[in-house]
Amino acid sequence: MNDLHWFPYQAIRPAGWALVHAAWQGAAIALLYRGLVAALRDRQPRVRYAIGCGCLALTAVAPVVTATVAHRPPVAADTALQAAVQDSTGAGPETAGAGTERAAVDDAAEVAAVAATIDLWSPRLLAIWMAGAALAVARLAASWRQAVRLAARGGPVCEEVAARLDPLRRQLALERPVELRRCDALDSPALLGWWRPVILLPSAALTLPTSRLDPLLAHELAHVRRHDYAVNVAQALVECLLFFQPAVRWLSRQVRFERELSCDDLAAGCCEGGALAYARGLAGLETLRLGAPALGVSDGNLLARIRRLVDPAARPRNRPAAAAALLLGCLLLTGSATALLPAAHATTVLGGLDPVHLIEGHERRGAPRHTAEHAGYRYLFADPESRARFLADPERYAVINVAICPASGRAVRAEIYRVIDGRIVLFCCPEVGGSDLHRARSRLLPSPTLPY
Amino acid sequence: MTKPPRPTDAELAILNVLWEREACTVREVLEHLEQSRPVGYTTVLKLLQIMHEKGLVTRDESRQAHVYRAAAPQEDTQRALVGDLLERGFAGSTGILLLRALEARPSSAEQLRQIRALLDRLESER
């Protein structure tokens, strides 16, 4: 449990839960987006793009917020113990009487079992996630390096082509300077960079007449105008962090698609000849790419994009029934997942070991299906009998200090315990020395004969 | 020492023809390519001109119909491409960090035909 000792301890459990939340919330948000889009198919792509970006941001933020709000460490109710540690007067502490024991009833037992499993798995989930996210970020960095090298190998373009930029920039009201570079390895114009954007033009594009080249330049300039590059990088980072949820990658793809459509709209507006001339420009370069081989496996996106731009007959219609079904699905998923949240309040303690057996001197691992909660902690039991014994007399079997380490006064760690005189005491660090035990005994158990 | 130019997919298709047939005119390349997909003469001509500028092919202008040859042998180019592919395999597609005007995978011949037909129809309706 302690292999993540460099990670802030209090954050391990919420972080593990945040990952679980990210999994179901990602799916729910994808359903939400799908439902909203079904209801907004006749709107401009800008609207759907904005909604998509919002949803994507939500997938990253919502798990963190949920985990922070839903998980509270056990209340430091042993204030008297705190006073005892500071004054060394040894006044008897009150046990954390704020919480009452809640016997786990059947449904709640399943929820508690899931919560207990997540608690126990948190450090491992966190470690796996960090490895995966680090790998994803490394790949992104390698991608970035490749793209930059591609741009650096590019050469300058001739005067006539460079001169085409300014009138287009004026039309788009774009003040930021944009560099144009010729890039032999690409077959389509591309934009790199946000602060100092560079448009890379393939050699094939440079041979096109102005009427066919302008639409391509306008498209890339539209990207610059809308700050699409920065948003794209943020998207890529979210995809790295949530690499385990395919719904997030799907959502990201939708956002990218709507982005291209929005740019099409913006760029077609500043082409002389309007959407038709713009479409011809795109098609003109596409023919130079010689098309895919006979398998015909391609996204078909260019055809869809052009049809949307120029064909008035191809108006998409809203689908309210589909929207309602999808939004309902989202609600159901959210509803059933949030049933898990109340169980998140209690922290699984002692690393899942059975407290009754611990006090009797042997370590036995508890099963997640036998749980009970007391004073903000969740205890796991090896069998229903020891659970029944615990519930009959919780004051005797529960940990004696909920939040504060009797030796140092710092916050306890739920897995670090010692059994002293028949009571379980939590400590804050793995090395518990003789003097710590002595201090604990004197502060928590002033008289060994007094039963608790 | 400069890195040799990398062919795009379309250029690679033409290079494959040149590697197989040693030396070809534009017309011969066109005939060979048309067996697998419909392609226009001007397209092939343009591509060969660009490849000549990039240094991927050499051009023999002694006769009226220019004769093109691949500049580098097949193994060299393939080796370089495999190296690129490995790097690309790890890095994923650079497409994530480059905003392109056209998608990474080009439209099929059928889709191009449909695009053309649509644009021509609308142009004539104006």
Coordinates of N, CA, C and O in Angstrom, one line a residue, chain A residues 12 24 81 142 151 165 177 196 212 214 221 246 248 258 278 318 320 338-339 349 372 376 378 395 398 419:
Chain A
I12 N -4.1 9.9 -2.3 CA -4.1 8.6 -3.0 C -5.5 8.1 -3.2 O -5.9 7.7 -4.3
W24 N -16.7 6.3 -15.7 CA -18.2 6.3 -16.0 C -18.6 7.7 -16.4 O -19.5 7.8 -17.3
L81 N -7.9 14.2 22.3 CA -6.6 13.6 22.1 C -5.5 14.6 21.6 O -4.4 14.6 22.0
A142 N 6.9 13.0 -28.8 CA 7.5 12.5 -30.0 C 6.9 13.0 -31.2 O 7.5 13.3 -32.2
A151 N 8.6 20.8 -40.1 CA 8.5 22.2 -40.5 C 9.8 22.8 -40.7 O 10.0 23.6 -41.6
L165 N -1.2 35.7 -48.9 CA -1.6 35.6 -47.5 C -2.3 36.9 -47.0 O -3.3 36.9 -46.4
P177 N 0.8 37.6 -37.3 CA 1.6 37.2 -38.5 C 1.7 35.7 -38.7 O 1.8 35.0 -37.7
R196 N 3.2 31.4 -32.8 CA 3.9 31.9 -34.0 C 3.5 30.8 -35.1 O 4.3 29.9 -35.4
R212 N -7.5 28.3 -56.9 CA -7.5 27.0 -56.2 C -6.7 27.0 -54.9 O -6.9 26.2 -54.0
D214 N -6.1 29.8 -52.9 CA -6.7 30.6 -51.9 C -7.6 29.9 -50.9 O -7.5 30.1 -49.7
L221 N -5.8 29.7 -42.4 CA -5.9 31.0 -41.7 C -7.1 31.0 -40.8 O -7.1 31.6 -39.7
P246 N -12.3 5.0 -23.9 CA -12.4 5.2 -25.4 C -13.5 6.3 -25.7 O -13.4 6.9 -26.8
V248 N -13.9 9.1 -24.5 CA -13.2 10.4 -24.6 C -12.6 10.6 -25.9 O -12.6 11.7 -26.5
E258 N -16.1 18.7 -36.2 CA -16.8 19.9 -36.1 C -15.9 21.1 -36.3 O -16.3 22.1 -36.9
Y278 N -14.7 27.6 -53.0 CA -13.9 27.0 -52.0 C -13.9 25.5 -52.1 O -12.9 24.8 -52.0
N318 N -33.0 17.6 -37.4 CA -32.9 17.2 -36.0 C -33.6 15.8 -35.8 O -34.5 15.5 -36.5
P320 N -35.2 14.5 -32.6 CA -35.6 14.6 -31.2 C -35.7 13.3 -30.5 O -35.4 13.2 -29.3
T338 N -24.0 7.5 -9.4 CA -23.9 8.3 -8.2 C -24.5 7.6 -6.9 O -24.3 8.1 -5.8
A339 N -25.1 6.5 -7.1 CA -25.6 5.7 -6.0 C -24.3 5.2 -5.2 O -24.4 4.9 -4.0
V349 N -10.3 0.9 6.2 CA -9.2 1.1 7.2 C -8.5 -0.3 7.4 O -9.0 -1.3 7.0
A372 N -18.7 -3.1 7.6 CA -19.5 -2.3 8.5 C -18.8 -1.0 8.6 O -17.6 -0.9 8.5
G376 N -16.9 6.9 10.5 CA -16.2 7.3 9.3 C -15.3 6.3 8.7 O -14.7 6.6 7.6
R378 N -14.5 2.3 7.3 CA -15.2 1.1 6.9 C -14.3 -0.1 7.2 O -13.1 -0.1 6.9
E395 N -17.5 -0.4 20.1 CA -16.5 0.5 20.8 C -15.3 -0.3 21.2 O -14.2 0.2 21.4
A398 N -13.4 -1.3 17.3 CA -13.0 -0.2 16.4 C -11.7 0.4 16.8 O -11.3 0.3 17.9
V419 N -1.6 -3.1 17.7 CA -2.6 -3.5 18.7 C -1.9 -3.3 20.1 O -0.9 -4.0 20.3

